[in-house]
Amino acid sequence: MVSNIQNGTALITGASSGIGAIYADRLAHRGYDLILVARNRDRLDRIAVRLADETGRTVEVIAADLNDASDLARIEEVLRTDASITLLVNNAGVGATAPLLASDVNKMADMINLNVVALTRLTYAAVPGFATRGGGSIINIASIVGIAPERLNGVYGGTKAFVLAFSQSLKQELSEKNIRIQAVLPGATATDFWEIAGTPLAHLPGEIIMRSEDLVDAALVGFDQGELVTIPSLPDIADWQEYEAARQKLMPNLSKQEPAARYRTSI
Ligand SMILES: NC(=O)c1ccc[n+]([C@@H]2O[C@H](COP(=O)([O-])OP(=O)(O)OC[C@H]3O[C@@H](n4cnc5c(N)ncnc54)[C@H](OP(=O)(O)O)[C@@H]3O)[C@@H](O)[C@H]2O)c1
């Protein structure tokens, strides 16, 4: 379907498969032109041709390895200089399912580099232009392991806890500049992620796995509702609100001159 809506351009990282490819589809149908980023150019090209044909949008492809400093710098430059960009979807990421201490530390460092450093640098590249142009949006794909790091490899959970905390802080700093931030926390989603992370999807119980189409459609409803944090599987939003209220209740007491009474020594 061809939409007449002009929403500007969305730059989506990790758009060659899984969740990112569905964002590409949905955003093109919502009237965004697209810049698709990932390493696999053939896959990106196929998606770009299909979406341009279906929607009439302009779809550009940039093959880049976000773990490569010069490739990452090229994408940062696009975000700094392309004034048509109104939305950044920080989606590219990898996980691991092996236990923390049984994992290769070099692979863990690469994961931190992609999930944390690249996402941070791309955000830094996009925000000044959004501020100058009076607005923009950033969707950061985190994970439920950001709040449940015991569920999978702990470095992966740590990277996603970073994405959540960074998003919360960005929201506070940028909302007055009309820059919208959303952190999406998917649970297990049916993509290549699991095979690459070390556990085939077939090894997971079916009742915890969401289709990537359902995940992205739900996340976009949360985006339309202006949510900062969207957990597509969570049935009752009150559960998140109570969790968040408990965090806020801690705030006034997290930094004090005196230690709490229970930590006072008797000497
Ligand atoms: N699937 C889940 O259960 C699940 C749950 C929670 C959160 N997530 C998060 O969702 C996001 C998308 O994952 P997915 O499930 O859609 O998995 P996926 O199908 O494996 O997609 C990952 C995407 O990231 C790209 N990518 C990987 N390494 C890259 C690199 N070095 N440079 C540039 N692009 C790179 C991949 O493309 P190329 O290989 O072409 O580079 C691919 O497009 C990730 O951040 C993941 O942590 C997934």
mmCIF file of C-alpha atoms and ligand atoms in Angstrom:
data_model
loop_
_atom_site.group_PDB
_atom_site.id
_atom_site.type_symbol
_atom_site.label_atom_id
_atom_site.label_comp_id
_atom_site.label_asym_id
_atom_site.label_seq_id
_atom_site.Cartn_x
_atom_site.Cartn_y
_atom_site.Cartn_z
ATOM 1 C CA MET A 1 0.000 0.000 0.000
ATOM 2 C CA VAL A 2 1.324 3.478 -0.886
ATOM 3 C CA SER A 3 0.974 6.047 1.933
ATOM 4 C CA ASN A 4 0.823 9.792 1.296
ATOM 5 C CA ILE A 5 2.062 10.561 4.802
ATOM 6 C CA GLN A 6 5.560 12.137 4.975
ATOM 7 C CA ASN A 7 7.248 11.138 8.210
ATOM 8 C CA GLY A 8 10.840 11.863 7.213
ATOM 9 C CA THR A 9 13.495 9.173 7.203
ATOM 10 C CA ALA A 10 14.012 6.336 9.689
ATOM 11 C CA LEU A 11 17.524 4.906 10.037
ATOM 12 C CA ILE A 12 17.266 1.308 11.278
ATOM 13 C CA THR A 13 20.293 -0.685 12.391
ATOM 14 C CA GLY A 14 20.186 -4.458 12.109
ATOM 15 C CA ALA A 15 17.534 -4.191 9.393
ATOM 16 C CA SER A 16 18.662 -7.251 7.409
ATOM 17 C CA SER A 17 16.665 -9.764 9.464
ATOM 18 C CA GLY A 18 14.401 -10.390 12.439
ATOM 19 C CA ILE A 19 12.994 -7.483 14.418
ATOM 20 C CA GLY A 20 14.834 -4.811 12.397
ATOM 21 C CA ALA A 21 13.469 -6.112 9.085
ATOM 22 C CA ILE A 22 9.921 -5.947 10.492
ATOM 23 C CA TYR A 23 10.522 -2.364 11.676
ATOM 24 C CA ALA A 24 11.631 -1.575 8.127
ATOM 25 C CA ASP A 25 8.412 -3.015 6.748
ATOM 26 C CA ARG A 26 6.110 -1.313 9.259
ATOM 27 C CA LEU A 27 7.827 2.086 9.114
ATOM 28 C CA ALA A 28 7.830 2.138 5.293
ATOM 29 C CA HIS A 29 4.094 1.402 5.381
ATOM 30 C CA ARG A 30 3.706 4.229 7.931
ATOM 31 C CA GLY A 31 5.199 6.717 5.459
ATOM 32 C CA TYR A 32 8.880 6.814 6.402
ATOM 33 C CA ASP A 33 11.689 6.745 3.898
ATOM 34 C CA LEU A 34 14.336 4.334 5.126
ATOM 35 C CA ILE A 35 18.072 3.959 5.584
ATOM 36 C CA LEU A 36 18.773 0.305 6.312
ATOM 37 C CA VAL A 37 22.027 -0.664 8.028
ATOM 38 C CA ALA A 38 23.547 -4.122 8.648
ATOM 39 C CA ARG A 39 26.483 -6.181 7.370
ATOM 40 C CA ASN A 40 24.636 -8.407 4.887
ATOM 41 C CA ARG A 41 24.161 -6.214 1.804
ATOM 42 C CA ASP A 42 22.300 -8.854 -0.238
ATOM 43 C CA ARG A 43 19.631 -9.255 2.423
ATOM 44 C CA LEU A 44 19.325 -5.478 2.820
ATOM 45 C CA ASP A 45 19.033 -5.014 -0.942
ATOM 46 C CA ARG A 46 16.236 -7.587 -1.193
ATOM 47 C CA ILE A 47 14.290 -5.890 1.615
ATOM 48 C CA ALA A 48 14.885 -2.450 0.093
ATOM 49 C CA VAL A 49 13.659 -3.461 -3.368
ATOM 50 C CA ARG A 50 10.506 -5.082 -1.971
ATOM 51 C CA LEU A 51 9.632 -2.172 0.318
ATOM 52 C CA ALA A 52 10.316 0.519 -2.276
ATOM 53 C CA ASP A 53 8.093 -1.407 -4.685
ATOM 54 C CA GLU A 54 5.287 -1.969 -2.153
ATOM 55 C CA THR A 55 5.236 1.482 -0.576
ATOM 56 C CA GLY A 56 6.802 3.911 -3.055
ATOM 57 C CA ARG A 57 9.182 5.096 -0.326
ATOM 58 C CA THR A 58 12.868 5.820 -0.876
ATOM 59 C CA VAL A 59 14.893 3.013 0.689
ATOM 60 C CA GLU A 60 18.663 3.360 0.935
ATOM 61 C CA VAL A 61 20.998 0.565 1.998
ATOM 62 C CA ILE A 62 24.294 1.008 3.809
ATOM 63 C CA ALA A 63 26.301 -2.156 4.444
ATOM 64 C CA ALA A 64 28.285 -1.590 7.627
ATOM 65 C CA ASP A 65 29.763 -3.593 10.481
ATOM 66 C CA LEU A 66 28.972 -1.554 13.587
ATOM 67 C CA ASN A 67 31.819 -3.320 15.371
ATOM 68 C CA ASP A 68 34.223 -1.749 12.880
ATOM 69 C CA ALA A 69 35.229 1.763 13.941
ATOM 70 C CA SER A 70 35.383 3.231 10.433
ATOM 71 C CA ASP A 71 32.055 1.670 9.381
ATOM 72 C CA LEU A 72 30.466 2.986 12.565
ATOM 73 C CA ALA A 73 31.913 6.439 11.884
ATOM 74 C CA ARG A 74 30.268 6.392 8.423
ATOM 75 C CA ILE A 75 26.844 5.784 9.983
ATOM 76 C CA GLU A 76 27.466 8.476 12.609
ATOM 77 C CA GLU A 77 28.266 10.884 9.780
ATOM 78 C CA VAL A 78 24.992 10.040 8.023
ATOM 79 C CA LEU A 79 23.089 10.728 11.256
ATOM 80 C CA ARG A 80 24.927 14.017 11.771
ATOM 81 C CA THR A 81 24.414 15.319 8.245
ATOM 82 C CA ASP A 82 21.152 13.934 6.817
ATOM 83 C CA ALA A 83 18.541 16.458 7.957
ATOM 84 C CA SER A 84 15.691 14.266 6.669
ATOM 85 C CA ILE A 85 16.258 11.746 9.496
ATOM 86 C CA THR A 86 13.475 11.938 12.100
ATOM 87 C CA LEU A 87 13.747 8.483 13.690
ATOM 88 C CA LEU A 88 16.670 6.292 14.752
ATOM 89 C CA VAL A 89 15.932 2.660 15.555
ATOM 90 C CA ASN A 90 18.897 1.253 17.485
ATOM 91 C CA ASN A 91 18.119 -2.411 16.918
ATOM 92 C CA ALA A 92 21.345 -4.170 15.838
ATOM 93 C CA GLY A 93 22.511 -6.448 18.603
ATOM 94 C CA VAL A 94 23.718 -9.905 19.485
ATOM 95 C CA GLY A 95 23.214 -12.107 22.521
ATOM 96 C CA ALA A 96 24.700 -15.168 24.132
ATOM 97 C CA THR A 97 23.135 -18.022 26.017
ATOM 98 C CA ALA A 98 26.287 -19.625 27.468
ATOM 99 C CA PRO A 99 26.876 -18.991 31.174
ATOM 100 C CA LEU A 100 28.847 -15.870 31.969
ATOM 101 C CA LEU A 101 32.084 -17.491 33.097
ATOM 102 C CA ALA A 102 32.003 -20.147 30.362
ATOM 103 C CA SER A 103 32.013 -17.475 27.645
ATOM 104 C CA ASP A 104 34.928 -16.143 25.625
ATOM 105 C CA VAL A 105 35.705 -12.706 27.055
ATOM 106 C CA ASN A 106 36.667 -11.380 23.615
ATOM 107 C CA LYS A 107 33.194 -12.264 22.314
ATOM 108 C CA MET A 108 31.709 -10.575 25.377
ATOM 109 C CA ALA A 109 33.700 -7.434 24.604
ATOM 110 C CA ASP A 110 32.468 -7.502 20.974
ATOM 111 C CA MET A 111 28.911 -7.813 22.288
ATOM 112 C CA ILE A 112 29.385 -4.804 24.569
ATOM 113 C CA ASN A 113 30.852 -2.907 21.648
ATOM 114 C CA LEU A 114 27.823 -3.557 19.426
ATOM 115 C CA ASN A 115 24.994 -3.487 21.982
ATOM 116 C CA VAL A 116 26.344 -0.577 24.033
ATOM 117 C CA VAL A 117 29.127 1.418 22.367
ATOM 118 C CA ALA A 118 27.663 1.532 18.842
ATOM 119 C CA LEU A 119 24.174 2.314 20.172
ATOM 120 C CA THR A 120 25.624 5.120 22.305
ATOM 121 C CA ARG A 121 27.685 6.634 19.480
ATOM 122 C CA LEU A 122 24.750 6.538 17.049
ATOM 123 C CA THR A 123 22.535 8.230 19.631
ATOM 124 C CA TYR A 124 25.146 10.941 20.195
ATOM 125 C CA ALA A 125 25.341 11.460 16.429
ATOM 126 C CA ALA A 126 21.556 11.781 15.997
ATOM 127 C CA VAL A 127 20.543 13.931 18.971
ATOM 128 C CA PRO A 128 22.132 17.318 18.086
ATOM 129 C CA GLY A 129 20.381 17.367 14.692
ATOM 130 C CA PHE A 130 17.054 16.411 16.282
ATOM 131 C CA ALA A 131 17.499 19.237 18.817
ATOM 132 C CA THR A 132 18.337 21.778 16.093
ATOM 133 C CA ARG A 133 15.429 20.699 13.907
ATOM 134 C CA GLY A 134 12.929 20.825 16.804
ATOM 135 C CA GLY A 135 12.373 17.123 17.381
ATOM 136 C CA GLY A 136 12.956 13.497 16.538
ATOM 137 C CA SER A 137 12.573 10.015 17.989
ATOM 138 C CA ILE A 138 14.841 7.200 19.113
ATOM 139 C CA ILE A 139 13.666 3.624 19.589
ATOM 140 C CA ASN A 140 16.201 1.527 21.500
ATOM 141 C CA ILE A 141 15.741 -2.238 21.400
ATOM 142 C CA ALA A 142 16.658 -3.472 24.873
ATOM 143 C CA SER A 143 15.400 -6.791 26.271
ATOM 144 C CA ILE A 144 13.566 -8.202 29.256
ATOM 145 C CA VAL A 145 16.960 -9.488 30.427
ATOM 146 C CA GLY A 146 17.787 -5.845 31.150
ATOM 147 C CA ILE A 147 15.594 -6.308 34.227
ATOM 148 C CA ALA A 148 16.019 -10.108 34.477
ATOM 149 C CA PRO A 149 19.770 -10.650 33.915
ATOM 150 C CA GLU A 150 19.626 -14.073 35.600
ATOM 151 C CA ARG A 151 17.676 -15.395 32.595
ATOM 152 C CA LEU A 152 20.523 -15.478 30.027
ATOM 153 C CA ASN A 153 24.219 -14.709 29.726
ATOM 154 C CA GLY A 154 24.929 -11.927 32.221
ATOM 155 C CA VAL A 155 27.025 -9.746 29.923
ATOM 156 C CA TYR A 156 24.127 -9.729 27.461
ATOM 157 C CA GLY A 157 21.754 -8.801 30.306
ATOM 158 C CA GLY A 158 24.190 -6.095 31.395
ATOM 159 C CA THR A 159 24.269 -4.566 27.906
ATOM 160 C CA LYS A 160 20.477 -4.436 27.835
ATOM 161 C CA ALA A 161 20.319 -2.962 31.365
ATOM 162 C CA PHE A 162 22.568 -0.229 29.942
ATOM 163 C CA VAL A 163 20.141 0.354 27.072
ATOM 164 C CA LEU A 164 17.248 0.711 29.517
ATOM 165 C CA ALA A 165 19.123 3.031 31.911
ATOM 166 C CA PHE A 166 20.494 5.114 29.030
ATOM 167 C CA SER A 167 16.974 5.449 27.593
ATOM 168 C CA GLN A 168 15.528 6.519 30.958
ATOM 169 C CA SER A 169 18.202 9.163 31.301
ATOM 170 C CA LEU A 170 17.806 10.356 27.688
ATOM 171 C CA LYS A 171 14.078 10.750 28.213
ATOM 172 C CA GLN A 172 14.696 13.004 31.208
ATOM 173 C CA GLU A 173 17.286 15.106 29.382
ATOM 174 C CA LEU A 174 15.615 15.377 25.995
ATOM 175 C CA SER A 175 11.851 15.510 26.411
ATOM 176 C CA GLU A 176 11.875 19.331 26.577
ATOM 177 C CA LYS A 177 13.556 19.329 23.166
ATOM 178 C CA ASN A 178 10.659 17.333 21.703
ATOM 179 C CA ILE A 179 12.870 14.247 21.317
ATOM 180 C CA ARG A 180 10.930 11.066 22.039
ATOM 181 C CA ILE A 181 12.657 8.034 23.496
ATOM 182 C CA GLN A 182 11.308 4.511 23.712
ATOM 183 C CA ALA A 183 13.035 1.449 25.137
ATOM 184 C CA VAL A 184 11.479 -1.795 23.893
ATOM 185 C CA LEU A 185 11.988 -4.882 26.074
ATOM 186 C CA PRO A 186 11.199 -7.972 23.986
ATOM 187 C CA GLY A 187 11.020 -11.394 25.564
ATOM 188 C CA ALA A 188 12.011 -14.407 23.469
ATOM 189 C CA THR A 189 11.192 -13.550 19.851
ATOM 190 C CA ALA A 190 11.320 -15.875 16.840
ATOM 191 C CA THR A 191 14.389 -14.610 14.956
ATOM 192 C CA ASP A 192 17.896 -15.775 14.012
ATOM 193 C CA PHE A 193 19.058 -14.283 17.327
ATOM 194 C CA TRP A 194 18.764 -17.581 19.209
ATOM 195 C CA GLU A 195 20.724 -19.711 16.748
ATOM 196 C CA ILE A 196 23.484 -17.066 16.644
ATOM 197 C CA ALA A 197 23.431 -16.755 20.458
ATOM 198 C CA GLY A 198 24.008 -20.494 20.865
ATOM 199 C CA THR A 199 20.567 -22.008 21.558
ATOM 200 C CA PRO A 200 18.254 -23.045 18.704
ATOM 201 C CA LEU A 201 14.755 -21.596 19.058
ATOM 202 C CA ALA A 202 13.352 -25.152 19.049
ATOM 203 C CA HIS A 203 14.916 -25.673 22.494
ATOM 204 C CA LEU A 204 12.672 -22.986 24.045
ATOM 205 C CA PRO A 205 9.114 -23.638 25.234
ATOM 206 C CA GLY A 206 6.746 -22.416 22.532
ATOM 207 C CA GLU A 207 4.566 -20.496 24.981
ATOM 208 C CA ILE A 208 7.326 -17.959 25.707
ATOM 209 C CA ILE A 209 8.174 -17.198 22.053
ATOM 210 C CA MET A 210 6.536 -14.242 20.281
ATOM 211 C CA ARG A 211 6.421 -13.757 16.492
ATOM 212 C CA SER A 212 8.640 -10.871 15.423
ATOM 213 C CA GLU A 213 5.683 -9.294 13.562
ATOM 214 C CA ASP A 214 3.570 -9.318 16.754
ATOM 215 C CA LEU A 215 6.495 -7.940 18.757
ATOM 216 C CA VAL A 216 7.078 -4.977 16.456
ATOM 217 C CA ASP A 217 3.379 -4.212 15.968
ATOM 218 C CA ALA A 218 2.882 -4.154 19.750
ATOM 219 C CA ALA A 219 6.017 -2.039 20.273
ATOM 220 C CA LEU A 220 4.737 0.491 17.730
ATOM 221 C CA VAL A 221 1.413 0.721 19.589
ATOM 222 C CA GLY A 222 3.478 1.514 22.712
ATOM 223 C CA PHE A 223 5.428 4.093 20.678
ATOM 224 C CA ASP A 224 2.180 5.711 19.481
ATOM 225 C CA GLN A 225 1.009 5.839 23.105
ATOM 226 C CA GLY A 226 4.178 7.727 24.057
ATOM 227 C CA GLU A 227 5.528 4.989 26.349
ATOM 228 C CA LEU A 228 9.120 5.254 27.536
ATOM 229 C CA VAL A 229 9.297 1.536 28.328
ATOM 230 C CA THR A 230 7.351 -1.035 26.327
ATOM 231 C CA ILE A 231 7.268 -4.685 27.383
ATOM 232 C CA PRO A 232 5.116 -6.307 24.706
ATOM 233 C CA SER A 233 4.446 -9.536 26.635
ATOM 234 C CA LEU A 234 3.513 -8.003 29.978
ATOM 235 C CA PRO A 235 -0.254 -8.528 30.433
ATOM 236 C CA ASP A 236 -0.830 -5.946 33.184
ATOM 237 C CA ILE A 237 0.848 -2.529 32.927
ATOM 238 C CA ALA A 238 0.176 -2.039 36.659
ATOM 239 C CA ASP A 239 2.965 -4.560 37.368
ATOM 240 C CA TRP A 240 5.507 -2.332 35.592
ATOM 241 C CA GLN A 241 4.069 0.795 37.211
ATOM 242 C CA GLU A 242 4.499 -0.743 40.692
ATOM 243 C CA TYR A 243 8.073 -1.758 39.845
ATOM 244 C CA GLU A 244 8.809 1.772 38.662
ATOM 245 C CA ALA A 245 7.069 3.318 41.695
ATOM 246 C CA ALA A 246 9.258 1.202 43.995
ATOM 247 C CA ARG A 247 12.348 2.520 42.166
ATOM 248 C CA GLN A 248 11.140 6.106 42.498
ATOM 249 C CA LYS A 249 10.468 5.550 46.234
ATOM 250 C CA LEU A 250 14.165 4.732 46.725
ATOM 251 C CA MET A 251 15.300 7.995 45.114
ATOM 252 C CA PRO A 252 15.265 10.401 48.094
ATOM 253 C CA ASN A 253 17.305 7.968 50.212
ATOM 254 C CA LEU A 254 19.973 6.795 47.778
ATOM 255 C CA SER A 255 22.553 9.400 48.785
ATOM 256 C CA LYS A 256 22.887 10.541 52.407
ATOM 257 C CA GLN A 257 25.558 11.939 54.699
ATOM 258 C CA GLU A 258 25.180 9.068 57.181
ATOM 259 C CA PRO A 259 25.116 5.312 56.580
ATOM 260 C CA ALA A 260 21.818 3.624 57.382
ATOM 261 C CA ALA A 261 21.395 2.543 61.003
ATOM 262 C CA ARG A 262 21.811 -1.145 60.115
ATOM 263 C CA TYR A 263 25.358 -0.487 58.861
ATOM 264 C CA ARG A 264 26.590 1.510 61.864
ATOM 265 C CA THR A 265 29.470 -0.111 63.695
ATOM 266 C CA SER A 266 29.350 -0.424 67.462
ATOM 267 C CA ILE A 267 33.001 0.710 67.897
HETATM 268 N N1 LIG B 1 15.079 -12.412 19.408
HETATM 269 C C1 LIG B 1 14.935 -12.236 20.718
HETATM 270 O O1 LIG B 1 14.480 -13.138 21.454
HETATM 271 C C2 LIG B 1 15.281 -10.909 21.328
HETATM 272 C C3 LIG B 1 14.821 -10.653 22.625
HETATM 273 C C4 LIG B 1 15.142 -9.437 23.229
HETATM 274 C C5 LIG B 1 15.873 -8.503 22.526
HETATM 275 N N2 LIG B 1 16.330 -8.774 21.265
HETATM 276 C C6 LIG B 1 17.122 -7.763 20.589
HETATM 277 O O2 LIG B 1 16.535 -7.455 19.348
HETATM 278 C C7 LIG B 1 17.529 -6.914 18.480
HETATM 279 C C8 LIG B 1 17.379 -7.527 17.098
HETATM 280 O O3 LIG B 1 17.659 -8.910 17.182
HETATM 281 P P1 LIG B 1 16.811 -10.013 16.404
HETATM 282 O O4 LIG B 1 16.130 -10.831 17.408
HETATM 283 O O5 LIG B 1 16.044 -9.397 15.319
HETATM 284 O O6 LIG B 1 18.011 -10.919 15.854
HETATM 285 P P2 LIG B 1 18.618 -11.097 14.375
HETATM 286 O O7 LIG B 1 17.561 -11.582 13.450
HETATM 287 O O8 LIG B 1 19.861 -11.895 14.559
HETATM 288 O O9 LIG B 1 18.973 -9.605 13.946
HETATM 289 C C9 LIG B 1 20.133 -8.932 14.369
HETATM 290 C C10 LIG B 1 20.424 -7.831 13.367
HETATM 291 O O10 LIG B 1 21.606 -7.145 13.787
HETATM 292 C C11 LIG B 1 22.516 -7.112 12.687
HETATM 293 N N3 LIG B 1 23.887 -7.130 13.190
HETATM 294 C C12 LIG B 1 24.470 -8.079 13.952
HETATM 295 N N4 LIG B 1 25.768 -7.758 14.157
HETATM 296 C C13 LIG B 1 25.987 -6.594 13.505
HETATM 297 C C14 LIG B 1 27.122 -5.764 13.323
HETATM 298 N N5 LIG B 1 28.325 -6.078 13.868
HETATM 299 N N6 LIG B 1 26.998 -4.635 12.586
HETATM 300 C C15 LIG B 1 25.811 -4.322 12.022
HETATM 301 N N7 LIG B 1 24.700 -5.050 12.162
HETATM 302 C C16 LIG B 1 24.796 -6.185 12.889
HETATM 303 C C17 LIG B 1 22.198 -8.348 11.862
HETATM 304 O O11 LIG B 1 22.526 -8.163 10.494
HETATM 305 P P3 LIG B 1 23.855 -8.654 9.746
HETATM 306 O O12 LIG B 1 24.156 -10.042 10.190
HETATM 307 O O13 LIG B 1 23.471 -8.522 8.299
HETATM 308 O O14 LIG B 1 24.905 -7.662 10.132
HETATM 309 C C18 LIG B 1 20.676 -8.377 11.978
HETATM 310 O O15 LIG B 1 20.103 -7.524 11.020
HETATM 311 C C19 LIG B 1 18.873 -7.163 19.159
HETATM 312 O O16 LIG B 1 19.328 -5.962 19.758
HETATM 313 C C20 LIG B 1 18.537 -8.182 20.239
HETATM 314 O O17 LIG B 1 19.410 -8.086 21.345
HETATM 315 C C21 LIG B 1 16.029 -9.954 20.643
#
